[in-house]
Tab-separated table of C-alpha atoms and ligand atoms in Angstrom:
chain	number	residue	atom	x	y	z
A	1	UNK	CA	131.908	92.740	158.439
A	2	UNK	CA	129.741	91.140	160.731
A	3	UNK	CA	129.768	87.294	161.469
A	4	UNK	CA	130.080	84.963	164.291
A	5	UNK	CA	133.392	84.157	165.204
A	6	UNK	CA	134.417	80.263	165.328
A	7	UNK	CA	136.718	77.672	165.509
A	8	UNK	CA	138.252	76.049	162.331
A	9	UNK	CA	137.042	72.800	162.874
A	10	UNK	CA	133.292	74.521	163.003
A	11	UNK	CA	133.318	75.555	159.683
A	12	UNK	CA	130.778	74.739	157.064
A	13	UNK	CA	131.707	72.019	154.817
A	14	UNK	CA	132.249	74.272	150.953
A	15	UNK	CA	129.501	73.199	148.523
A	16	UNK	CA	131.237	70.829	145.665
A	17	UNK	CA	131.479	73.451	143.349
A	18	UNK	CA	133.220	75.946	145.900
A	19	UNK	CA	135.586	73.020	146.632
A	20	UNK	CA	136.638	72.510	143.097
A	21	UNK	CA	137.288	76.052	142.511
A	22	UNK	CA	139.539	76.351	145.625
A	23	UNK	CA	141.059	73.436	144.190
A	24	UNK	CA	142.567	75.142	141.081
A	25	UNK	CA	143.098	78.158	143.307
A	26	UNK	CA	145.387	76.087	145.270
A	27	UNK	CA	146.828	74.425	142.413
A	28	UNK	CA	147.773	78.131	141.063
A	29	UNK	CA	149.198	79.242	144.093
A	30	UNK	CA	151.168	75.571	144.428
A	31	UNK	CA	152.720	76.254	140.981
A	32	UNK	CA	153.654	80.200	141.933
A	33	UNK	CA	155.174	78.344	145.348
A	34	UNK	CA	157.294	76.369	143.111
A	35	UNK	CA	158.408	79.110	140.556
A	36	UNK	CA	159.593	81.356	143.365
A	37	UNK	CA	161.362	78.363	144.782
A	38	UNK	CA	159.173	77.158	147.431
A	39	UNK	CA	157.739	79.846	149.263
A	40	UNK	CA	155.770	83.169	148.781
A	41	UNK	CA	155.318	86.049	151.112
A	42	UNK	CA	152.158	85.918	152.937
A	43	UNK	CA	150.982	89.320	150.649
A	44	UNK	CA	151.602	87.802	147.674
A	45	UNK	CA	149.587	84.633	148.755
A	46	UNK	CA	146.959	87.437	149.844
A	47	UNK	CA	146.810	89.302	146.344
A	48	UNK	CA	146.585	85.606	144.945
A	49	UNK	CA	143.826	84.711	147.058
A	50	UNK	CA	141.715	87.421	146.521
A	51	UNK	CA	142.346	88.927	143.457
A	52	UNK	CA	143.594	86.217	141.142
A	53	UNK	CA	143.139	87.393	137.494
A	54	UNK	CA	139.565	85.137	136.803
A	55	UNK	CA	140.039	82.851	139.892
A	56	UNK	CA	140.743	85.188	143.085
A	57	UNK	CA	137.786	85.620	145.955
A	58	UNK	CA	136.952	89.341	145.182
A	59	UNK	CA	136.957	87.996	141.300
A	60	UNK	CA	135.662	84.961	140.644
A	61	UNK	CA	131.379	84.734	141.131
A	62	UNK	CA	130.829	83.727	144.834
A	63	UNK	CA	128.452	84.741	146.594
A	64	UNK	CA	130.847	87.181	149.557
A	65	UNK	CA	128.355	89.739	150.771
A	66	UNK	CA	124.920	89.302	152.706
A	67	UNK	CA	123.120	86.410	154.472
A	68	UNK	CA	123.738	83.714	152.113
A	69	UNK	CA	127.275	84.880	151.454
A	70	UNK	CA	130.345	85.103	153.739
A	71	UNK	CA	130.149	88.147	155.467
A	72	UNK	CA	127.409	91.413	155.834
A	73	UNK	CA	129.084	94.823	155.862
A	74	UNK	CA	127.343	97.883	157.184
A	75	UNK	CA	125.056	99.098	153.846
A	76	UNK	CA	124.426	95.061	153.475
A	77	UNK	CA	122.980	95.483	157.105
A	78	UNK	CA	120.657	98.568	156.495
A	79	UNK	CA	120.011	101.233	153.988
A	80	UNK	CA	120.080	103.128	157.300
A	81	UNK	CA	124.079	103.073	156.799
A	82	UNK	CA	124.020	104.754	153.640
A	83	UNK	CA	121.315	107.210	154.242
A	84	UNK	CA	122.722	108.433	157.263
A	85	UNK	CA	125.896	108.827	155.289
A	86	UNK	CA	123.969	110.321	151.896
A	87	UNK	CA	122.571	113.024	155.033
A	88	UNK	CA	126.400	113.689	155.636
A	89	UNK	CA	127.383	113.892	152.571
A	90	UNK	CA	124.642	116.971	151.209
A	91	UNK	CA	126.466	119.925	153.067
A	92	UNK	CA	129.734	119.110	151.041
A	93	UNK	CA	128.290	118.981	148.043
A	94	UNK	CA	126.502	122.332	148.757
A	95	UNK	CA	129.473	123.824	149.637
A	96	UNK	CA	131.768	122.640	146.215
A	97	UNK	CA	129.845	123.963	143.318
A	98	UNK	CA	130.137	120.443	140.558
A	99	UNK	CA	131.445	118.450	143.063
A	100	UNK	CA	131.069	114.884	142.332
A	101	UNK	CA	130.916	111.448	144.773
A	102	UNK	CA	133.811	108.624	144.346
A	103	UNK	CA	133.137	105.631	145.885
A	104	UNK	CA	135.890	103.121	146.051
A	105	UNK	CA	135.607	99.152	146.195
A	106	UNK	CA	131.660	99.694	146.062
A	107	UNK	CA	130.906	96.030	146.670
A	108	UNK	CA	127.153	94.678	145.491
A	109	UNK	CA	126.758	98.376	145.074
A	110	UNK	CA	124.027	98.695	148.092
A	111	UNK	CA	125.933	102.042	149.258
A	112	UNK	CA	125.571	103.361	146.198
A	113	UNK	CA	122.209	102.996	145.850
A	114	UNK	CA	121.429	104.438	149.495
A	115	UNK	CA	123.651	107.435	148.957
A	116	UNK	CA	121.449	108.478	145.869
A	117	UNK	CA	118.516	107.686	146.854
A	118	UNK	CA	118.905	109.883	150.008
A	119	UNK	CA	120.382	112.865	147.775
A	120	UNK	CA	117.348	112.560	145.611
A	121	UNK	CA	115.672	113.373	148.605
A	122	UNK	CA	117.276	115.850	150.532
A	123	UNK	CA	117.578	117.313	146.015
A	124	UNK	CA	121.468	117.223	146.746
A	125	UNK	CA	122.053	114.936	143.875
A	126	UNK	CA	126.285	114.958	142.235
A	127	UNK	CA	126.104	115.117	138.826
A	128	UNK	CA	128.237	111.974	138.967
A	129	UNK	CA	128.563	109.294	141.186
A	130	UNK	CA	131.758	107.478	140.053
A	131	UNK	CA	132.857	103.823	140.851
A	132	UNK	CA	136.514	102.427	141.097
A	133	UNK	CA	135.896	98.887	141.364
A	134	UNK	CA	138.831	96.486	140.404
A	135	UNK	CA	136.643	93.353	140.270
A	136	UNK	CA	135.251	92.848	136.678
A	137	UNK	CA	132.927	90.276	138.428
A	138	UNK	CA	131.136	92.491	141.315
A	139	UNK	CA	131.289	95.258	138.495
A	140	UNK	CA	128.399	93.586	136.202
A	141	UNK	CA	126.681	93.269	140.208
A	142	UNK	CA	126.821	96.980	140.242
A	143	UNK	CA	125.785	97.651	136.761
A	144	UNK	CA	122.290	95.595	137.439
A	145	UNK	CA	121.748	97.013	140.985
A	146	UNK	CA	122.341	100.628	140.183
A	147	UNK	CA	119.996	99.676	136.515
A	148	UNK	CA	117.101	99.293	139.145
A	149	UNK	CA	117.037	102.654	140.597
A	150	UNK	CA	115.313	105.590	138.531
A	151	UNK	CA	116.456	106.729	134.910
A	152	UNK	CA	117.838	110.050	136.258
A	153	UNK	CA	119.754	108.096	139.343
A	154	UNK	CA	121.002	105.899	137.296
A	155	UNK	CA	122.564	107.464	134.745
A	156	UNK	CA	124.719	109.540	137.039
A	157	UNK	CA	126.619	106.429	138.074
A	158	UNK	CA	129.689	105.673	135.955
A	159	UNK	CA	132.771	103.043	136.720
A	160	UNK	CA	136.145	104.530	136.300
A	161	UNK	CA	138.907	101.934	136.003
A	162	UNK	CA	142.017	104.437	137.379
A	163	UNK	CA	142.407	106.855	140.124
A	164	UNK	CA	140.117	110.412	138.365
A	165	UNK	CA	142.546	113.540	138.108
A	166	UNK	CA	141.583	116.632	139.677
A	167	UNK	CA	138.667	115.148	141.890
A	168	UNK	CA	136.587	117.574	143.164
A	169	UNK	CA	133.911	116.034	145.925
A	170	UNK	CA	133.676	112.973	148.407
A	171	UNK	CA	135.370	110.108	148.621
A	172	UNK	CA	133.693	106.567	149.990
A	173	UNK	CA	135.133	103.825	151.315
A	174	UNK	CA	133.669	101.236	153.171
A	175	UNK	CA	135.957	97.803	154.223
A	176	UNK	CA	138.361	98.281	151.432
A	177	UNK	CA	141.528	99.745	153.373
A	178	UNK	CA	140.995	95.851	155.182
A	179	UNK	CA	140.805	94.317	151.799
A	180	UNK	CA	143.929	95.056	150.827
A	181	UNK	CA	147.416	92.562	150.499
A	182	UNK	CA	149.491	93.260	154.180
A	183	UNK	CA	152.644	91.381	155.031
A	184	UNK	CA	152.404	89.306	158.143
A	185	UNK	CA	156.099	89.115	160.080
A	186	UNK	CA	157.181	87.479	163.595
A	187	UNK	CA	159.746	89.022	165.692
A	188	UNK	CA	162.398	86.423	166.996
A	189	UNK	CA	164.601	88.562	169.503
A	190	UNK	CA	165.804	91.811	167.618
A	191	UNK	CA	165.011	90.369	164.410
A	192	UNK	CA	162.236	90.913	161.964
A	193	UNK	CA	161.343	87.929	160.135
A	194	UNK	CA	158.585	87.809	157.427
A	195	UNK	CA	155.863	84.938	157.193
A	196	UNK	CA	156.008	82.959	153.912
A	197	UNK	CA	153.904	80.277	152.596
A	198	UNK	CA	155.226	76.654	151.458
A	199	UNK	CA	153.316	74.129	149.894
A	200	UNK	CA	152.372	70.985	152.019
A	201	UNK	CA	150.867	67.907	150.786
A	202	UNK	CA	147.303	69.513	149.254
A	203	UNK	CA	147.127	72.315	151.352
A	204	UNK	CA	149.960	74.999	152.682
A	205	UNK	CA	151.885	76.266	155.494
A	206	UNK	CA	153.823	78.420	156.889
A	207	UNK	CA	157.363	79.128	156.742
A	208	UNK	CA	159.719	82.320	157.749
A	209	UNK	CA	162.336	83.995	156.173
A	210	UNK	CA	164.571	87.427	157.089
A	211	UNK	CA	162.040	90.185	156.086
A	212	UNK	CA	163.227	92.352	152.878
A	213	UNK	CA	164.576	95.496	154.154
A	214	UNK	CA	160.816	97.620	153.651
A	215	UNK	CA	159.059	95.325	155.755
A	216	UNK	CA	161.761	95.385	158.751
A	217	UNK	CA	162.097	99.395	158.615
A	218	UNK	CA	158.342	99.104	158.398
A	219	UNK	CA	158.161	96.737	161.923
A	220	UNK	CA	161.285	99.626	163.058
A	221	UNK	CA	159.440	102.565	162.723
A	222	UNK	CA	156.202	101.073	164.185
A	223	UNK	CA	158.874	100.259	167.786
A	224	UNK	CA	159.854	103.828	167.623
A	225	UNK	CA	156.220	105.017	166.992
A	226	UNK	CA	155.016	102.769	170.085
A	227	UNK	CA	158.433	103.649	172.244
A	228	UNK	CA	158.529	99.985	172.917
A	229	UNK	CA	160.203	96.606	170.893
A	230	UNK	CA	157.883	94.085	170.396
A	231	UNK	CA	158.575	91.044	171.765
A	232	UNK	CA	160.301	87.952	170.626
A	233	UNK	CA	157.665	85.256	168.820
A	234	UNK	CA	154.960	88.294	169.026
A	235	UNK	CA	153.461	88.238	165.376
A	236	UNK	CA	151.427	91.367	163.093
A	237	UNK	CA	150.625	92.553	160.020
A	238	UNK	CA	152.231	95.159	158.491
A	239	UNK	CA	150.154	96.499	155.105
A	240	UNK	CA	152.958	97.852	153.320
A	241	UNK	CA	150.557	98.807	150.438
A	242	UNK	CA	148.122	101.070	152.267
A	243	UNK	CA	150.446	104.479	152.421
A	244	UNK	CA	150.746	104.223	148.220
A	245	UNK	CA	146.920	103.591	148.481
A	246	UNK	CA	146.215	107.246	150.443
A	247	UNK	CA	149.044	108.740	148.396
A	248	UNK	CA	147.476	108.017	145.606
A	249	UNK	CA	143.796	109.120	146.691
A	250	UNK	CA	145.160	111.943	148.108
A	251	UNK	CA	147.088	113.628	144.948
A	252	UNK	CA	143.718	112.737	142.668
A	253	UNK	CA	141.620	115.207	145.292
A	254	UNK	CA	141.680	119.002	144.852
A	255	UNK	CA	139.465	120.129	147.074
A	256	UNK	CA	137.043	117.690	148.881
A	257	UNK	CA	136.187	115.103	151.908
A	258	UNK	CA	137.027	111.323	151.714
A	259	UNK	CA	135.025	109.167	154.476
A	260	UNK	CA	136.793	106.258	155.225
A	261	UNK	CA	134.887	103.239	157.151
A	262	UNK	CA	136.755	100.125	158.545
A	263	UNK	CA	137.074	97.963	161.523
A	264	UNK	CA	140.582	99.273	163.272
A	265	UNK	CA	142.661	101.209	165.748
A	266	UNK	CA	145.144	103.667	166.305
A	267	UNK	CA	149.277	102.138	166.136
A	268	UNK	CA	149.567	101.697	169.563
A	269	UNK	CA	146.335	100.035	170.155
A	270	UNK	CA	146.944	97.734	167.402
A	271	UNK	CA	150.217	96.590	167.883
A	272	UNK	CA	149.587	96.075	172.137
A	273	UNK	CA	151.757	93.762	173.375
A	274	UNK	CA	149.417	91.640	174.223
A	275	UNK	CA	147.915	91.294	171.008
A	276	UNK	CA	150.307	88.886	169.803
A	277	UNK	CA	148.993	87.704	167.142
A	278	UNK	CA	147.815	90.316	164.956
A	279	UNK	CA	144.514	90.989	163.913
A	280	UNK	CA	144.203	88.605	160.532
A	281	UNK	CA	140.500	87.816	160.039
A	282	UNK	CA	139.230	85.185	157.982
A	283	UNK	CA	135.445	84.778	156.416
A	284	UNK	CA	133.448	81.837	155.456
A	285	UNK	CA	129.849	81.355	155.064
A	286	UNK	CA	129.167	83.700	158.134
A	287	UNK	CA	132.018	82.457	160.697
A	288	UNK	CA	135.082	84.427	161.123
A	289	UNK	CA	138.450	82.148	162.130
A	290	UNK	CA	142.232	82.513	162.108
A	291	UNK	CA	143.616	80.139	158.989
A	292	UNK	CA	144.444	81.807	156.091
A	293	UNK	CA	145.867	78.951	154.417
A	294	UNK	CA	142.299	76.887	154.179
A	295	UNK	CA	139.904	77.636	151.337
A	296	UNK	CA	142.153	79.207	149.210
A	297	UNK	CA	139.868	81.679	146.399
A	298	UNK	CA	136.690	80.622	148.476
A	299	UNK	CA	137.048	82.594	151.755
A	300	UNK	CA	137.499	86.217	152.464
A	301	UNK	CA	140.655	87.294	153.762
A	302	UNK	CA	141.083	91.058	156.177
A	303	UNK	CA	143.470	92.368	158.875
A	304	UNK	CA	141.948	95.406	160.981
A	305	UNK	CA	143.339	98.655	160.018
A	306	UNK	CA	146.292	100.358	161.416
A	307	UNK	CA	144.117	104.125	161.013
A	308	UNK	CA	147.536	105.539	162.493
A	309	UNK	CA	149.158	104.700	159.211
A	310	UNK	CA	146.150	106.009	157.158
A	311	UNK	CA	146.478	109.624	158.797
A	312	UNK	CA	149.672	109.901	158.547
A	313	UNK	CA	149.777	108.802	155.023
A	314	UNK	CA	147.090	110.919	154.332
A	315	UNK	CA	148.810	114.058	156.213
A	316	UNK	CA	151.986	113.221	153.998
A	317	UNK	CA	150.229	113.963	151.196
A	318	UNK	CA	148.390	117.279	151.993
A	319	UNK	CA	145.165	116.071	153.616
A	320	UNK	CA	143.772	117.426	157.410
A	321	UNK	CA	142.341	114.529	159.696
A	322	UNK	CA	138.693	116.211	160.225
A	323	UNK	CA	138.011	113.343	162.897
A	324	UNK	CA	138.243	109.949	163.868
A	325	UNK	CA	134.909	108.299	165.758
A	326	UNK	CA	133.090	104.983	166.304
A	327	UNK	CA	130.863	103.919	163.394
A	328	UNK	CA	127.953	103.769	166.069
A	329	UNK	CA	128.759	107.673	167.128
A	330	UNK	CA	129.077	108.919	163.125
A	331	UNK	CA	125.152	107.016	162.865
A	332	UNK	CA	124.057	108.412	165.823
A	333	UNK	CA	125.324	111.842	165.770
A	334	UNK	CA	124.813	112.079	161.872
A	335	UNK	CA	121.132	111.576	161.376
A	336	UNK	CA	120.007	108.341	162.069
A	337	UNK	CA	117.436	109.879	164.686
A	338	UNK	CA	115.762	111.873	161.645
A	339	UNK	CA	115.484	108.719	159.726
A	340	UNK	CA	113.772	106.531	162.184
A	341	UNK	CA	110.646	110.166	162.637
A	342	UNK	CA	107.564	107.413	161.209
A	343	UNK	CA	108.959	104.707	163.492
A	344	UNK	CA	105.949	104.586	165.341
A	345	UNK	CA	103.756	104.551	162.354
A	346	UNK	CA	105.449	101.609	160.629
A	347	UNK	CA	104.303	97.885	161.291
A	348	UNK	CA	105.499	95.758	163.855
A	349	UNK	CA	107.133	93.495	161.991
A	350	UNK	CA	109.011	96.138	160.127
A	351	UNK	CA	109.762	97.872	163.588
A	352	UNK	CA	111.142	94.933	165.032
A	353	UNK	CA	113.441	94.946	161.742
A	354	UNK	CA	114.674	98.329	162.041
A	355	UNK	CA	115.531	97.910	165.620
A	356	UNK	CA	117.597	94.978	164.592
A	357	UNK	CA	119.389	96.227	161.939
A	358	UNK	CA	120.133	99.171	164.496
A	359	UNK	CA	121.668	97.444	166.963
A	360	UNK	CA	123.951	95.554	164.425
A	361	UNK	CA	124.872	99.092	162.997
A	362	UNK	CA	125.380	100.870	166.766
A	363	UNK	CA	125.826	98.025	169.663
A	364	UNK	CA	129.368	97.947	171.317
A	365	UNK	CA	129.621	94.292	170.666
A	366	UNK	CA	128.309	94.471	167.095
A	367	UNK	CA	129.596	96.850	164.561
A	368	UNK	CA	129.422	100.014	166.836
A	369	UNK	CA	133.101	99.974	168.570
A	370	UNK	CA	134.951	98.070	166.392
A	371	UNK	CA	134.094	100.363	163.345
A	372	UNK	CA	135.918	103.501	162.825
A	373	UNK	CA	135.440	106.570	160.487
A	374	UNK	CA	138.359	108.398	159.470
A	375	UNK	CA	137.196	112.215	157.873
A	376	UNK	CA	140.162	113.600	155.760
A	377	UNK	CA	139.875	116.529	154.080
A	378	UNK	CA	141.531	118.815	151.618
A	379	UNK	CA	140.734	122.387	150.889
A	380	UNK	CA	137.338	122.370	152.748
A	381	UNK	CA	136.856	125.419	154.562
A	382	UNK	CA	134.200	123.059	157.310
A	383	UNK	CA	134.455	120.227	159.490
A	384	UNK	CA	131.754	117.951	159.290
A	385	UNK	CA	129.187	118.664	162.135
A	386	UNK	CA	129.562	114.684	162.909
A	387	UNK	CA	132.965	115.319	163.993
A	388	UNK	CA	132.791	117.864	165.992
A	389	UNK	CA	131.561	115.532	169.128
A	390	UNK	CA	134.013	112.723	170.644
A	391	UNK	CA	136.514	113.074	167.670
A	392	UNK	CA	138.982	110.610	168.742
A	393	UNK	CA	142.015	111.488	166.031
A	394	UNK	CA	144.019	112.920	169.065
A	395	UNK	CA	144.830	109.048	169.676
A	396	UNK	CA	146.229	108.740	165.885
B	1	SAM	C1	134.955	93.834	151.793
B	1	SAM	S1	134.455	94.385	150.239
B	1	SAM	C2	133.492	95.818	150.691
B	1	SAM	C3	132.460	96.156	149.661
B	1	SAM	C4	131.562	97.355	149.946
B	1	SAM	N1	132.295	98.567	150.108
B	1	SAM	C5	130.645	97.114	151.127
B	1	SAM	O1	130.760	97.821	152.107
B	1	SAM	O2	129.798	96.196	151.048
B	1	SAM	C6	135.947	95.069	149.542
B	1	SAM	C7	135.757	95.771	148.212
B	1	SAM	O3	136.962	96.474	147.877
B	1	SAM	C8	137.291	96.204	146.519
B	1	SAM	N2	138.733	96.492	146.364
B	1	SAM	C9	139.788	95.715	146.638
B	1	SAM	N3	140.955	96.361	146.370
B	1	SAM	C10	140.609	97.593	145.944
B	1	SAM	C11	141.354	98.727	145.499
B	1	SAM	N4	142.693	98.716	145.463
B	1	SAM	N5	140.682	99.835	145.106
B	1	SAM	C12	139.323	99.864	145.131
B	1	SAM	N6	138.575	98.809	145.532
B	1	SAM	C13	139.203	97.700	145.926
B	1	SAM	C14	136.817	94.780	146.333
B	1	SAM	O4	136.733	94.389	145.008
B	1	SAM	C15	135.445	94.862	147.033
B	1	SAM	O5	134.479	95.481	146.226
């Protein structure tokens, strides 16, 4: 996601519709904090938040992605993102006779229309392109994006509500990994404690309890990973859901290639001493801040991604890491050069554009560093020639 980071107090003030939204979002998760007797774990505030049956961020109608939303993710950016990655994705699906593409968490469905557009070209087309989208809401977005491209585009694009059996192709996922519910806990000497939320006045806070067994072997095995404690008051996020997540992924592939795109680091990068307290990311009309408790069901809310725990989720499960590189080194070792051949041809104005949305895409201080691709593969015979170059998974 890119957006300029901020202080709360900088925030836009929510339109008065926005407000009165979070305001039954907050009186939902006040009456949840009172049936579980006065505090809920930080994930289950999360899951709340976000994905509230009818009232949650990712379901309810706001606006989220692009300029006049909260945040801009890569294919929001540039179709550049998603035809480099189309270009990426042709060899596999040469190489698996009726292998089909799985994109998870497709967003506005922008990707999606990128990928096959570029496959049209390069006459790689899937026979399906499959969507697993939990949100009903950015769903019907989907539906009228993808109803814009061509007949025989379109109709390849189907929404699939549980994990496919037997998947044979590529799996896409761009910033959903950071989407889902973590735990957040805070080490007080050689204890793990978890961080809960209590109501207060209108709004919420925080409040700490002795972390359930799961989340405190979870904090253990990250020590023993790291060879060091973390110190007392240090505070991180643990997402206890993401192994299930790959397990899952994992047993519905047979044979294919799942590209995974997020911001994140390896274990021992992300849990750095002096990173103390965590890497929880917050998004509201364009700023990023710290508060999760503020604009509850109007604000996005993210941690980075632990990719340690993806690989070796993923490596539980049968999968090979293919490679690990920057976002900026997948574009620019993938094919972004052979997209930009009529640069000099185009206007100006549309020049100056490209070269904008490139540096977003590629810059250190942009999207470039920060943004990781995972490769995992199962039963693929190839590695990706994009990984071949400054694969990073050695750090994993
Ligand atoms: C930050 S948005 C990214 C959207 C899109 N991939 C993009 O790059 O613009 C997160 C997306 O993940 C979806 N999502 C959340 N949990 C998911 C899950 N368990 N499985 C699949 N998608 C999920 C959300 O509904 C949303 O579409």
């Amino acid at each position: 996601m890119q957006v300029q980071t901020g202080q709360q107090s900088s925030l836009p003030a929510a339109d008065p519709a926005s407000a009165a939204h979070s305001e039954i979002v907050a009186g939902c998760l006040r009456s949840r904090i009172a049936s579980a007797g006065g505090s809920i774990s930080f994930a289950e505030f999360m899951q709340l938040a976000l994905y509230a049956p009818g009232l949650g961020y990712y379901v309810a109608g706001s606006r989220k992605f692009g300029a006049d939303g909260d945040f801009v993710t890569a294919p929001e950016v540039s179709p550049l993102f998603g035809r480099v990655l189309g270009a990426q994705c042709a060899p596999i699906l040469g190489e698996i006779p009726g292998a089909d593409i799985l994109e998870l968490g497709a967003g506005s469905g922008a990707l999606a229309v990128q990928i096959l557009s570029k496959l049209q070209e390069l006459a790689a087309l899937p026979e399906r392109y499959r969507i697993l989208e939990p949100s009903a809401e950015l769903q019907s977005r989907q539906k009228s994006r993808v109803a814009e491209l061509p007949e025989d585009l379109a109709r390849r694009v189907e929404w699939i509500t549980d994990w496919p059996a037997n998947l044979v192709g590529i799996v896409l996922a761009n910033e959903v990994a950071d989407a889902l519910p973590f735990a957040r806990f805070v080490k007080r000497q050689d204890t793990v404690n978890e961080l809960c939320v209590t109501s207060a006045g209108s709004g919420f806070d925080w409040c700490e309890r002795i972390a359930p067994t799961r989340l405190a072997e979870a904090v253990r095995n990250i020590e023993k990973d790291i060879g060091s404690r973390l110190p007392d008051g240090y505070v991180s996020e643990v997402c206890l859901a993401l192994p299930q997540w790959i397990a899952d992924l994992a047993d519905c592939v047979d044979r294919g290639m799942l590209f995974l795109f997020d911001y994140g680091l390896s274990r021992r990068e992300y849990y750095a001493a002096e990173r103390d307290q965590g890497w929880l990311r917050c998004h509201f009309r364009q700023r990023a801040h710290d508060n999760p408790l503020i604009l509850p069901g109007i604000q996005d809310l993210t941690a980075w991604v632990d990719f340690s725990a993806v690989a070796e989720a993923a490596v539980k499960r049968g999968m090979q890491v293919s490679g690990y590189v920057t976002q900026a080194h997948f574009l620019l070792h993938g094919g972004l050069q052979d997209e930009l051949d009529n640069f000099s041809e185009l206007q100006i104005r549309e020049q100056v554009d490209l070269s904008r949305q490139i540096k977003i895409l590629t810059l250190p201080g942009e999207m470039g560093e920060n943004f990781k691709c995972l490769g995992l593969a199962k039963n693929l015979t190839d590695t990706p020639a994009v990984f071949e170059l400054s694969d990073r998974a050695h750090i994993l």
